[in-house]
PDB file of C-alpha atoms in Angstrom:
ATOM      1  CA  UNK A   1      30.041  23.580 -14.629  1.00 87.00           C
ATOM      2  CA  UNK A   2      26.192  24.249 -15.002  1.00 93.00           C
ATOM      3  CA  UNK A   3      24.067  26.184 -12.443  1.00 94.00           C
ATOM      4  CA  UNK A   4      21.054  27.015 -11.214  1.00 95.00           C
ATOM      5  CA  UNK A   5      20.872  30.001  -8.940  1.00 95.00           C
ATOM      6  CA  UNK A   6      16.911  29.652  -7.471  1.00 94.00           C
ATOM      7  CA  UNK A   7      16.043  29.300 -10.737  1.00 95.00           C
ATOM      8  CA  UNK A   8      11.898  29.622 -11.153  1.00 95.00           C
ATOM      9  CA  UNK A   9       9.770  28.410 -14.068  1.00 94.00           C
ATOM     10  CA  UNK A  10       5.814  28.188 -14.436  1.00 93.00           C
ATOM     11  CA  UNK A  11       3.176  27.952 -17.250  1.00 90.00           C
ATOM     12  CA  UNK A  12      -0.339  28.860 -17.668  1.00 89.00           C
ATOM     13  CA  UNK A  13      -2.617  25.393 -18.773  1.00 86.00           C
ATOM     14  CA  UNK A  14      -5.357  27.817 -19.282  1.00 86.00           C
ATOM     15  CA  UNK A  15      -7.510  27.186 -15.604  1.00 89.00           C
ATOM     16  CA  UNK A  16      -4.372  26.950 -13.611  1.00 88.00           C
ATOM     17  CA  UNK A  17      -0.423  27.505 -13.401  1.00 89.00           C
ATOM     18  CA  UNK A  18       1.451  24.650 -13.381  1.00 90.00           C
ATOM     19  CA  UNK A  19       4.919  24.833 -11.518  1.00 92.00           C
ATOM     20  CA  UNK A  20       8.166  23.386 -12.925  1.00 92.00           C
ATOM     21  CA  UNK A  21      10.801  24.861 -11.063  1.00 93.00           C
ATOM     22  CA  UNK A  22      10.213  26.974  -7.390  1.00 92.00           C
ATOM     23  CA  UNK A  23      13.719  28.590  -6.720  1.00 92.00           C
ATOM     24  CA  UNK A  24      15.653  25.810  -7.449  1.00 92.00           C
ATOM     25  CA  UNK A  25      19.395  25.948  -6.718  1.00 92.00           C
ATOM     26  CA  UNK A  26      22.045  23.151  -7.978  1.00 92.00           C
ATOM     27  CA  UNK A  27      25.144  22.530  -9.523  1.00 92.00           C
ATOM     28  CA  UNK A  28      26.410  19.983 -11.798  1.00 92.00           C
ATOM     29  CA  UNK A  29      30.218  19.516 -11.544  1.00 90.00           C
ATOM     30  CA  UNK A  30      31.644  18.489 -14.601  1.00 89.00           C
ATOM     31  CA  UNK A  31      33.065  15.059 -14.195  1.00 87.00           C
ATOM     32  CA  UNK A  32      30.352  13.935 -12.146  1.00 88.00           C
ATOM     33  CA  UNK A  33      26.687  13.032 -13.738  1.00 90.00           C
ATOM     34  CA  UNK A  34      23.675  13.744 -12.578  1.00 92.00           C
ATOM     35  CA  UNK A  35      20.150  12.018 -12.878  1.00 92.00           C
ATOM     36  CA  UNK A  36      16.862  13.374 -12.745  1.00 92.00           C
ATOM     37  CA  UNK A  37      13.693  11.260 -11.648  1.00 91.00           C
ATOM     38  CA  UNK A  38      10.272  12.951 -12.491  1.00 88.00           C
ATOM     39  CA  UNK A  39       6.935  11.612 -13.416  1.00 86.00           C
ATOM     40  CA  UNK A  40       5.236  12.047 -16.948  1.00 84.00           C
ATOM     41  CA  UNK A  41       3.945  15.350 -17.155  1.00 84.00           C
ATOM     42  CA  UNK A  42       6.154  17.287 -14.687  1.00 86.00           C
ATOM     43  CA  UNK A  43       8.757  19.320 -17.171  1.00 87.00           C
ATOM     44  CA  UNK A  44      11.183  17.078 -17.463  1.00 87.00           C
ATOM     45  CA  UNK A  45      11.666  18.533 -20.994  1.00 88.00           C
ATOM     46  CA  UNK A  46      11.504  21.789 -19.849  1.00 91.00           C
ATOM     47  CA  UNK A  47      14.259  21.841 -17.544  1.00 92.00           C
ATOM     48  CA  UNK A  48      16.433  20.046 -19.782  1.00 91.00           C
ATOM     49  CA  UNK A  49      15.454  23.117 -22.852  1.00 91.00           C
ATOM     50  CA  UNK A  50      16.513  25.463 -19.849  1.00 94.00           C
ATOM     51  CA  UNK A  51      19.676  23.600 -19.203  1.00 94.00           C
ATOM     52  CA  UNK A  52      20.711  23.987 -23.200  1.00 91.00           C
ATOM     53  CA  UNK A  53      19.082  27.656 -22.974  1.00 91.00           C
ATOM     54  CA  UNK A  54      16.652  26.909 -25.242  1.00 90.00           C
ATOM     55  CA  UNK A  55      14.255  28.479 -23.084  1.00 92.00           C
ATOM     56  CA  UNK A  56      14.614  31.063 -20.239  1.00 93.00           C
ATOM     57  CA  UNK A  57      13.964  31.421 -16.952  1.00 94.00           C
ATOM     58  CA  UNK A  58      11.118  33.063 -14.932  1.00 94.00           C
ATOM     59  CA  UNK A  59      13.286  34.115 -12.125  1.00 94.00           C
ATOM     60  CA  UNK A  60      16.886  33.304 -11.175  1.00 95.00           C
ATOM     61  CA  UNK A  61      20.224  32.490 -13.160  1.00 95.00           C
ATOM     62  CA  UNK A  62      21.619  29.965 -14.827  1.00 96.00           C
ATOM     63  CA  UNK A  63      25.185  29.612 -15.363  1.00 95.00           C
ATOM     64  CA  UNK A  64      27.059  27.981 -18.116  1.00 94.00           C
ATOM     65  CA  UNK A  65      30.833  27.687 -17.352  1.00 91.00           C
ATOM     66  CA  UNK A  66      31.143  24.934 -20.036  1.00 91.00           C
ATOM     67  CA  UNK A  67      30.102  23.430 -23.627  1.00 89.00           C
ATOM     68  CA  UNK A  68      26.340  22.124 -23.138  1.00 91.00           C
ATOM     69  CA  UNK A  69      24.760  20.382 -25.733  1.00 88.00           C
ATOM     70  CA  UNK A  70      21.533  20.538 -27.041  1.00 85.00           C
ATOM     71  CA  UNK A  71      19.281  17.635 -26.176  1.00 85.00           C
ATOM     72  CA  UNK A  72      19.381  14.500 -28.052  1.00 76.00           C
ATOM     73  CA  UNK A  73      17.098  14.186 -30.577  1.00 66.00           C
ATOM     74  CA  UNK A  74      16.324  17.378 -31.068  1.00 74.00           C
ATOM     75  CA  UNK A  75      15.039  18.660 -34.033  1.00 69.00           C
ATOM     76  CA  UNK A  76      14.949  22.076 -33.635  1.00 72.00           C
ATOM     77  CA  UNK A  77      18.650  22.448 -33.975  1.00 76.00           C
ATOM     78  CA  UNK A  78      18.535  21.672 -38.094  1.00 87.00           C
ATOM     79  CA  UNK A  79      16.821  22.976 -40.866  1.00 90.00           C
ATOM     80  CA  UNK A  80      14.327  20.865 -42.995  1.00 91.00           C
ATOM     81  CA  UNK A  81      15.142  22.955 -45.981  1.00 93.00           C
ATOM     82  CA  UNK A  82      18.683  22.542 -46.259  1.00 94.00           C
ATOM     83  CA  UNK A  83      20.567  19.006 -46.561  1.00 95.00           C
ATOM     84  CA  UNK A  84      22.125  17.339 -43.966  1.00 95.00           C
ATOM     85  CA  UNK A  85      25.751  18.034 -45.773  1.00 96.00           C
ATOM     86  CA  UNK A  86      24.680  21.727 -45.259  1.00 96.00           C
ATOM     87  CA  UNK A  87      23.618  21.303 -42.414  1.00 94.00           C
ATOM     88  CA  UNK A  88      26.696  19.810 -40.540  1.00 95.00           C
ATOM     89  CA  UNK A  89      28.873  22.490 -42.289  1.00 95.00           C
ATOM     90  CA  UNK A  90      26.320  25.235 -40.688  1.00 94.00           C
ATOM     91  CA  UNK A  91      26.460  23.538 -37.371  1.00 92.00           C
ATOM     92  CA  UNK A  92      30.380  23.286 -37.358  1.00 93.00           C
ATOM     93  CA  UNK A  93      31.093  27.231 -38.090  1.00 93.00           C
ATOM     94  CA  UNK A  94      28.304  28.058 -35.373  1.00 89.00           C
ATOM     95  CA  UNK A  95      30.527  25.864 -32.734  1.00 86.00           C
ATOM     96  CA  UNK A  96      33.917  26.923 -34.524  1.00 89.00           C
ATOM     97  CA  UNK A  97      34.934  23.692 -35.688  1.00 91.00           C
ATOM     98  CA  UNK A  98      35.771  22.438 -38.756  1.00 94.00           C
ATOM     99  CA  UNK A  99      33.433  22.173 -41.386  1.00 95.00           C
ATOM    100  CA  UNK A 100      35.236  19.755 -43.317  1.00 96.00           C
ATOM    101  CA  UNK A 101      35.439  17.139 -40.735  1.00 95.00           C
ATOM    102  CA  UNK A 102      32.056  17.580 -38.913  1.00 95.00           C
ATOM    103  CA  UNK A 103      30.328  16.456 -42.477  1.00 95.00           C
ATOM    104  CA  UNK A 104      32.850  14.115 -42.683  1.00 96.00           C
ATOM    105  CA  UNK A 105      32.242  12.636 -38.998  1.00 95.00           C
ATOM    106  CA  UNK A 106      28.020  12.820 -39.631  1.00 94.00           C
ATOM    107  CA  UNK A 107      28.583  11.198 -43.140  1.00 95.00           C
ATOM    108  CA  UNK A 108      30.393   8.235 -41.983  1.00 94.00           C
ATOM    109  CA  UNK A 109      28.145   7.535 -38.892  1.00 93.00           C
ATOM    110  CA  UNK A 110      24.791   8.556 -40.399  1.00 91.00           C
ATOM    111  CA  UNK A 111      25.774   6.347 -43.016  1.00 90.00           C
ATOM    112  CA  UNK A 112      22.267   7.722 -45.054  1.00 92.00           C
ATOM    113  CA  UNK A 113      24.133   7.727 -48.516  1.00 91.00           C
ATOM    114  CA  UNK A 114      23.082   9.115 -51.505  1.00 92.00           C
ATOM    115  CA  UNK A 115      20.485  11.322 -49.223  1.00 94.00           C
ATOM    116  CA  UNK A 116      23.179  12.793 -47.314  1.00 96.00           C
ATOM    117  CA  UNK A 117      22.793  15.326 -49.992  1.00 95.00           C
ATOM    118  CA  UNK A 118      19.002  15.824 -49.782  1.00 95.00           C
ATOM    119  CA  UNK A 119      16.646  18.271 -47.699  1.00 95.00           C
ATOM    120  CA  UNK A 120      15.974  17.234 -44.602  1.00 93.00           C
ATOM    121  CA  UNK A 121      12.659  17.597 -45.516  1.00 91.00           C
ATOM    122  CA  UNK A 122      12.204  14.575 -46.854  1.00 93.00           C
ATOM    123  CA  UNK A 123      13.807  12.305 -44.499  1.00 92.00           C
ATOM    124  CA  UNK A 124      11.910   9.986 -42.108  1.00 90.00           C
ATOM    125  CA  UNK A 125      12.003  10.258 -38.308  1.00 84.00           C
ATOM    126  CA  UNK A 126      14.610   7.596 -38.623  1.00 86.00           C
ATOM    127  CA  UNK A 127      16.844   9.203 -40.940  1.00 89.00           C
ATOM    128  CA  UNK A 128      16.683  12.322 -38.990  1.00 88.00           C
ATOM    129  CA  UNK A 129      17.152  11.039 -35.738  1.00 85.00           C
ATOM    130  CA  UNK A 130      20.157   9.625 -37.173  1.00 89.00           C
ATOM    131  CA  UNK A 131      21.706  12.592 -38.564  1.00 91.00           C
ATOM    132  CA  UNK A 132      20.792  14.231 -35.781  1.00 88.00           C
ATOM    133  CA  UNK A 133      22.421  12.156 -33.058  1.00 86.00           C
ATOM    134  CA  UNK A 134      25.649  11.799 -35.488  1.00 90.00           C
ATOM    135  CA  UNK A 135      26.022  15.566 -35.203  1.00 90.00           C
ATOM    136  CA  UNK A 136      26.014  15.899 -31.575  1.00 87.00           C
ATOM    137  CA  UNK A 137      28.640  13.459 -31.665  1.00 88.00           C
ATOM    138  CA  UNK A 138      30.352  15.500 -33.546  1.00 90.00           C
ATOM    139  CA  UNK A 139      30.653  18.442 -31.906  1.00 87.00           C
ATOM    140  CA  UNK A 140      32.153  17.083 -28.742  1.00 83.00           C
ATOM    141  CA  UNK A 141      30.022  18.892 -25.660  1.00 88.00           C
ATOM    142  CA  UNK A 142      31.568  18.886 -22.046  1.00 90.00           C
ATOM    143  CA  UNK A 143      28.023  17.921 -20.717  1.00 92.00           C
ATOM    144  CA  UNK A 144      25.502  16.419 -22.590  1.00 89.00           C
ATOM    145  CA  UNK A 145      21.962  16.666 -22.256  1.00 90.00           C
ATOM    146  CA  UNK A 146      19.598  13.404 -22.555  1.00 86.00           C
ATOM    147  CA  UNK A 147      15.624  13.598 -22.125  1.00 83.00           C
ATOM    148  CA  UNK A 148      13.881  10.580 -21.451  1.00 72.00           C
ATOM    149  CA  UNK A 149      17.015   7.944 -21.795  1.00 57.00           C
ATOM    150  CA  UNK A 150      19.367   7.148 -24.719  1.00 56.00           C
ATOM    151  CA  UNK A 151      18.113   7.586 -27.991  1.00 58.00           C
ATOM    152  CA  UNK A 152      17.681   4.217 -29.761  1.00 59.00           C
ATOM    153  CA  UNK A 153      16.908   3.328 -33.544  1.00 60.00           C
ATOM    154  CA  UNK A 154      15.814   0.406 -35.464  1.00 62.00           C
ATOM    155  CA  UNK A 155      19.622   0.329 -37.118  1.00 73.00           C
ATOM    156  CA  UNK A 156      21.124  -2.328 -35.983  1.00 80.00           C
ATOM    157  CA  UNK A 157      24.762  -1.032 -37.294  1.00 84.00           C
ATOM    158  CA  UNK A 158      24.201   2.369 -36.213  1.00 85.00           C
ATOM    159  CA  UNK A 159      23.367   1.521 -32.799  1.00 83.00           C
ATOM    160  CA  UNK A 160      26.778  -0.347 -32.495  1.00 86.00           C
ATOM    161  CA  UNK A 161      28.551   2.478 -33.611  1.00 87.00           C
ATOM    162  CA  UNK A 162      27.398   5.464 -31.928  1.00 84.00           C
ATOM    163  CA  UNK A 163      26.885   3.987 -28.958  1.00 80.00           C
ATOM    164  CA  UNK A 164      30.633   2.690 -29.236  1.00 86.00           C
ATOM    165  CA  UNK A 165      31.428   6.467 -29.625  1.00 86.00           C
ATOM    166  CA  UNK A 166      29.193   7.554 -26.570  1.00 79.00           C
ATOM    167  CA  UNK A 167      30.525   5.129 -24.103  1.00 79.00           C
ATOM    168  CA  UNK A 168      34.479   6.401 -24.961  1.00 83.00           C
ATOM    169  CA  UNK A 169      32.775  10.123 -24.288  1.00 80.00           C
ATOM    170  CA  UNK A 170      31.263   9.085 -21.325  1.00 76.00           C
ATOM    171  CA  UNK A 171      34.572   8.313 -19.665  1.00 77.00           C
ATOM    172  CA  UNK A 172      35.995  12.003 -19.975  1.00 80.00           C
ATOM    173  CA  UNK A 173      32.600  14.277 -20.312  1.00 85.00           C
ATOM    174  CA  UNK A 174      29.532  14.090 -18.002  1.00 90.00           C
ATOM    175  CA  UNK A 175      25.736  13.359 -18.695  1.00 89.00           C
ATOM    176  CA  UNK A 176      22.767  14.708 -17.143  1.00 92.00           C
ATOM    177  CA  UNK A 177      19.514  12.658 -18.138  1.00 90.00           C
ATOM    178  CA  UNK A 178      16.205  13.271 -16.990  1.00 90.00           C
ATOM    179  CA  UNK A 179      13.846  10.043 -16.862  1.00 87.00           C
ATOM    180  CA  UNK A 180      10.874   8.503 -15.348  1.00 85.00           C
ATOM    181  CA  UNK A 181      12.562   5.473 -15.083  1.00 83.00           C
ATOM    182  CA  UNK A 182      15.456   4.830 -12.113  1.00 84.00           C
ATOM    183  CA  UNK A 183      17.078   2.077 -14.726  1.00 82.00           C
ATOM    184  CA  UNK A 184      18.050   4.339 -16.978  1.00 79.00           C
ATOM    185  CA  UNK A 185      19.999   6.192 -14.832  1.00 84.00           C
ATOM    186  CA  UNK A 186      21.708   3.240 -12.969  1.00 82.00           C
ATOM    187  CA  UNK A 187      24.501   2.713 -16.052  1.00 78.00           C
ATOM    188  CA  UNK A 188      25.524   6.493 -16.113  1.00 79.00           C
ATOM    189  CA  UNK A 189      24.733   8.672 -13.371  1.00 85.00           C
ATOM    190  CA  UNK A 190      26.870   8.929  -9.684  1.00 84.00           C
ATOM    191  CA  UNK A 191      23.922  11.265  -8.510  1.00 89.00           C
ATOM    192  CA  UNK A 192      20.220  12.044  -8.804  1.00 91.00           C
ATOM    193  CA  UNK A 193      17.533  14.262  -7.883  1.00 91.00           C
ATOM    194  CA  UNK A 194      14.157  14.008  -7.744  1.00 92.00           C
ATOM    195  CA  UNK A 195      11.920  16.353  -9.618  1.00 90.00           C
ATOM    196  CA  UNK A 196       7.817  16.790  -8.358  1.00 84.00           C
ATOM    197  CA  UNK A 197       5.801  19.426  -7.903  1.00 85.00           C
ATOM    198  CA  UNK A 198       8.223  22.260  -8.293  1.00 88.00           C
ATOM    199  CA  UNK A 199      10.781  20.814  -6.053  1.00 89.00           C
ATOM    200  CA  UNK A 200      13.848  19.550  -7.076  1.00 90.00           C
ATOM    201  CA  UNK A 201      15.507  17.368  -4.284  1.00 90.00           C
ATOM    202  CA  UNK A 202      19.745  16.737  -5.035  1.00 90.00           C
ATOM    203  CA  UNK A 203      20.732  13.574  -3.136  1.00 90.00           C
ATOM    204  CA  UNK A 204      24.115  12.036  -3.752  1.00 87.00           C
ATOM    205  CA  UNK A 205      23.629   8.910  -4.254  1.00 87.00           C
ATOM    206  CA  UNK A 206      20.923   6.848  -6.912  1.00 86.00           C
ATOM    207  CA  UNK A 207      19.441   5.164  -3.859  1.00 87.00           C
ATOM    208  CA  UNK A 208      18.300   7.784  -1.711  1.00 88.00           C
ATOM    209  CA  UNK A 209      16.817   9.440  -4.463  1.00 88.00           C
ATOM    210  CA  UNK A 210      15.300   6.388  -5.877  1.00 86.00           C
ATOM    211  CA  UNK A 211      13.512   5.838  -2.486  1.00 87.00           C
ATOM    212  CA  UNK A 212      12.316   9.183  -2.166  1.00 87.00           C
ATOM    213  CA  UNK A 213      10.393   8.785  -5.806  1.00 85.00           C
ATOM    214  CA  UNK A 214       9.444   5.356  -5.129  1.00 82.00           C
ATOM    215  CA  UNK A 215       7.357   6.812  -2.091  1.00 76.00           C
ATOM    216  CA  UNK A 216       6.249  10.056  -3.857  1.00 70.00           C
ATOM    217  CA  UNK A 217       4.963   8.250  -6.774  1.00 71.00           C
ATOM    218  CA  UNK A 218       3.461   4.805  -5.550  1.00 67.00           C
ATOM    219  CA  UNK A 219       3.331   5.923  -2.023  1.00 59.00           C
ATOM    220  CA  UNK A 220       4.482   4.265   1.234  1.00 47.00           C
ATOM    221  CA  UNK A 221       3.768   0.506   0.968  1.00 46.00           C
ATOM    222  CA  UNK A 222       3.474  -1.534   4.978  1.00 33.00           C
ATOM    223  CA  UNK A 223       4.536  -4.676   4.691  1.00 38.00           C
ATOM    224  CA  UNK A 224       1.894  -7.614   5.290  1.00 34.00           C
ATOM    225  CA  UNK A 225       1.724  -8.280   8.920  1.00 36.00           C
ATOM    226  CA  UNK A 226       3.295 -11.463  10.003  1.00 34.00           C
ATOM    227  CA  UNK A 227       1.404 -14.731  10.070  1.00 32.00           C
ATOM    228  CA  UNK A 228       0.484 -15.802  13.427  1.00 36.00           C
ATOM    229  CA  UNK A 229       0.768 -19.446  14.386  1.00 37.00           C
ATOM    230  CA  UNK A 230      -2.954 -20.750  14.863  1.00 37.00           C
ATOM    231  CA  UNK A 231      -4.345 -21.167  18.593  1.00 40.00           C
ATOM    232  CA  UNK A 232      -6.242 -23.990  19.324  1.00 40.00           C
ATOM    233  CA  UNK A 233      -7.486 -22.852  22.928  1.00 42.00           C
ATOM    234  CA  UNK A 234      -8.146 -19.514  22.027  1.00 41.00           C
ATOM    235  CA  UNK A 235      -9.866 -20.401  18.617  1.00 40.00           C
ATOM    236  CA  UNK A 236     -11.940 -22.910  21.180  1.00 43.00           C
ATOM    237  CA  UNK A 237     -13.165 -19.659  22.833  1.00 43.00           C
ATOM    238  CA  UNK A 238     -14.069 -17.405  20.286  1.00 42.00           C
ATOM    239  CA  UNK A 239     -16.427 -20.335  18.792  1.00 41.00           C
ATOM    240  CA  UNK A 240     -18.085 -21.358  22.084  1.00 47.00           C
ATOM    241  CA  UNK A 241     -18.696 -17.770  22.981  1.00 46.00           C
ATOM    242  CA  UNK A 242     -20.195 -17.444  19.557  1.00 44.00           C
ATOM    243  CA  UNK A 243     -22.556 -20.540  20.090  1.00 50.00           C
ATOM    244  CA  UNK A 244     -23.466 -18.909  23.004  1.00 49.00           C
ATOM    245  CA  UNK A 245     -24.193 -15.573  21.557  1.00 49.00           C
ATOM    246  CA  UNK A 246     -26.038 -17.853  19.174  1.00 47.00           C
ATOM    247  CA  UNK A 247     -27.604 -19.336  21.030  1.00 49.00           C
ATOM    248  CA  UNK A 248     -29.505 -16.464  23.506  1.00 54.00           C
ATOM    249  CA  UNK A 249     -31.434 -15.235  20.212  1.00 52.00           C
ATOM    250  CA  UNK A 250     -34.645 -15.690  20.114  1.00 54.00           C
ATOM    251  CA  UNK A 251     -35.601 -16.939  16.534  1.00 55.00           C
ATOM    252  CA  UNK A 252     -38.487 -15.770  14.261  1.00 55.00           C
ATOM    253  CA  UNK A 253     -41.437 -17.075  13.607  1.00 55.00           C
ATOM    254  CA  UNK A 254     -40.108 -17.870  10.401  1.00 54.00           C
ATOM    255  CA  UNK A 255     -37.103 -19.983  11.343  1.00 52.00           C
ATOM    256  CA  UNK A 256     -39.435 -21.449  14.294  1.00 54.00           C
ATOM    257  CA  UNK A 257     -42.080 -23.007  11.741  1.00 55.00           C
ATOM    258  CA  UNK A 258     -39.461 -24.040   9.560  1.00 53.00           C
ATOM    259  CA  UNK A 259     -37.575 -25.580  12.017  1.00 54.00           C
ATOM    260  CA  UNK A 260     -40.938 -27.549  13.116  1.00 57.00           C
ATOM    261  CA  UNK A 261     -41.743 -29.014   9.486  1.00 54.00           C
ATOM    262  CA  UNK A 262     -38.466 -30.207   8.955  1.00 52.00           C
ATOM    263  CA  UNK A 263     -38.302 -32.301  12.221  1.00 55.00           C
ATOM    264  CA  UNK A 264     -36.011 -30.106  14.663  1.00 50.00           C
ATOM    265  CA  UNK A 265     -37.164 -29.014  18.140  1.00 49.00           C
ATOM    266  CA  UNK A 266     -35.769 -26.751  20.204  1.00 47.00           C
ATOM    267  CA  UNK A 267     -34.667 -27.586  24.253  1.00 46.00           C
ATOM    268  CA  UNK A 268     -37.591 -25.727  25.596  1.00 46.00           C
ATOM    269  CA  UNK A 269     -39.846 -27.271  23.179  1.00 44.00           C
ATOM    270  CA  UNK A 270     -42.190 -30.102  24.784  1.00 46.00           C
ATOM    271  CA  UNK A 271     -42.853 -33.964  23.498  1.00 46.00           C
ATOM    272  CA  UNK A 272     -44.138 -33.406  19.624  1.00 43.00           C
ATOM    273  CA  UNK A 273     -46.601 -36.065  18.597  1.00 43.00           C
ATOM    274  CA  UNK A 274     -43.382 -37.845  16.594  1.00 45.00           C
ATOM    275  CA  UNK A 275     -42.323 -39.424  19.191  1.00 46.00           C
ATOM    276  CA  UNK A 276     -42.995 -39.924  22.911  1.00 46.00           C
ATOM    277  CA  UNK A 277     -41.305 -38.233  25.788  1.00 44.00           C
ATOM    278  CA  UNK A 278     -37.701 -39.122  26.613  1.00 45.00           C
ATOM    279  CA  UNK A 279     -36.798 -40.114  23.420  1.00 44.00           C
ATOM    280  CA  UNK A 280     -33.647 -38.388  21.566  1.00 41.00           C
ATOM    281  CA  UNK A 281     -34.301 -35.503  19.853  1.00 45.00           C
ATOM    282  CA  UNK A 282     -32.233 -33.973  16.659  1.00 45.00           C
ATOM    283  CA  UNK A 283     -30.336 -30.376  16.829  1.00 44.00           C
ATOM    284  CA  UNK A 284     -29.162 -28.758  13.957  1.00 48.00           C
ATOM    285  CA  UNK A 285     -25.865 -27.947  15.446  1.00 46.00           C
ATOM    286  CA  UNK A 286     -25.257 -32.230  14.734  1.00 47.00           C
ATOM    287  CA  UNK A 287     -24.027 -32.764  18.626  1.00 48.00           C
ATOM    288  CA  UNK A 288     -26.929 -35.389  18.531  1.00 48.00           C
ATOM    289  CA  UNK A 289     -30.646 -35.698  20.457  1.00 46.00           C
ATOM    290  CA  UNK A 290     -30.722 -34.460  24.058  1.00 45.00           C
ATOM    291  CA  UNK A 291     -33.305 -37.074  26.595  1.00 46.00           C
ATOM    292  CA  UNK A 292     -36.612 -34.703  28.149  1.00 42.00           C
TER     293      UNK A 292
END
């Protein structure tokens, strides 16, 4: 069982504090895996470092009743200057396990070889994440503690195996993964929470919590109003009440001499010298002549 007993956490950017936990309180039951949604930038790694107890508190508790791993990928849990062989033995007396098959265990899976042997040092961010990952496997945690979904690598065998391995531990330990993406969490987690602005929201199921960050982050979207069917009568209207509006201005001298050289008169206009009087005259609205 881990728990957080209004649990407080804040850090100074340098012109303002920014919040990451404001008294939270929650519990994750062992057996039961939890999934945090939270937006780039909010502390998602920083909750998880409290959660291994890799860093502490403001204010509050946390309480550990279990065997919590560190988070995967982590680096900060080897040392570059030693090989990984010494590092797995290291590892294995910290946890109280057995050396001999912990190197074992991240020798087979690692599968690195010849540079088993070597410094970490000189490994690639491949190689280590490799090694890495192989000895959390390793040391068989009742919770386990994933930041920003499962850790992948270009190793196509490796991939197969460990996540072989993870799947058989999912089925008897639980996961707590903190991600900015709600897929991630659909394969492993039975509930979620929803991390923003300090607050940390527990719902118990993926979908209300999933809603809640859909309309936090993208906001609340209204649905296009529904297309009304087209009326001919009322459409009618509106366009002869807009020819009559139209019609009641008084144009400019402009339009009015423009009008005139281009053959157009208007209804209150006279017989022009084109023609005599009673003949048709042309409109621009096309409806034909009208007789004087």
């Amino acid at each position: 069982m881990l728990e957080f007993v209004n649990v407080s956490k804040s850090f100074w950017t340098g012109t303002q504090r920014k919040v990451i936990l404001d008294r939270a309180s929650f519990r994750v039951e062992l057996g039961r895996s939890l999934g945090i949604l939270a937006p780039n930038g909010t502390g998602k790694t920083t909750l998880v470092n409290m959660m291994a107890g890799l860093e502490k508190p403001d204010e509050g508790e946390i309480h550990r009743g279990c065997r919590i791993s560190f988070p995967v990928g982590f680096m900060g849990v080897v040392i570059g200057k030693l090989s990984a062989m010494e590092n797995s033995r290291y590892i294995a007396r910290l946890y109280g396990l057995d050396p001999d098959y912990v190197e074992a265990f991240c020798r087979w899976l690692s599968d690195l070889d010849e540079y088993f042997d070597q410094p970490l040092g000189t490994y690639s961010a491949g190689m280590k994440g490799r090694f890495t990952f192989s000895l959390m496997l390793a040391l068989e945690f009742d919770i386990y503690l994933i930041d920003e979904g499962m850790p992948s690598n270009t190793d196509v065998e490796f991939n197969r195996k460990a996540g072989e391995i993870l799947r058989q531990r999912l089925q008897n330990t639980t996961v707590v993964i903190v991600s900015h993406d709600p897929q991630i969490l659909e394969k492993y987690c039975q509930s979620a929470g929803v991390l923003r602005n300090g607050q940390l929201h527990i719902f118990d199921t993926l979908e209300e919590a999933r809603q809640l960050y859909d309309y936090q982050t993208q906001g609340l979207k209204v649905p296009y109003p529904a297309f009304k069917p087209f009326d001919r009568d009322r459409s009618r209207g509106r366009t002869c009440a807009l020819g009559r509006r139209l019609s009641r201005r008084k144009p400019s001298a402009r339009t009015s001499a423009s009008r005139r050289a281009a053959g157009f008169h208007s209804a209150t206009s006279g017989p022009s010298a084109s023609g005599p009087s009673g003949e048709y005259r042309a409109f621009p609205s096309g409806r034909g002549g009208r007789r004087y």
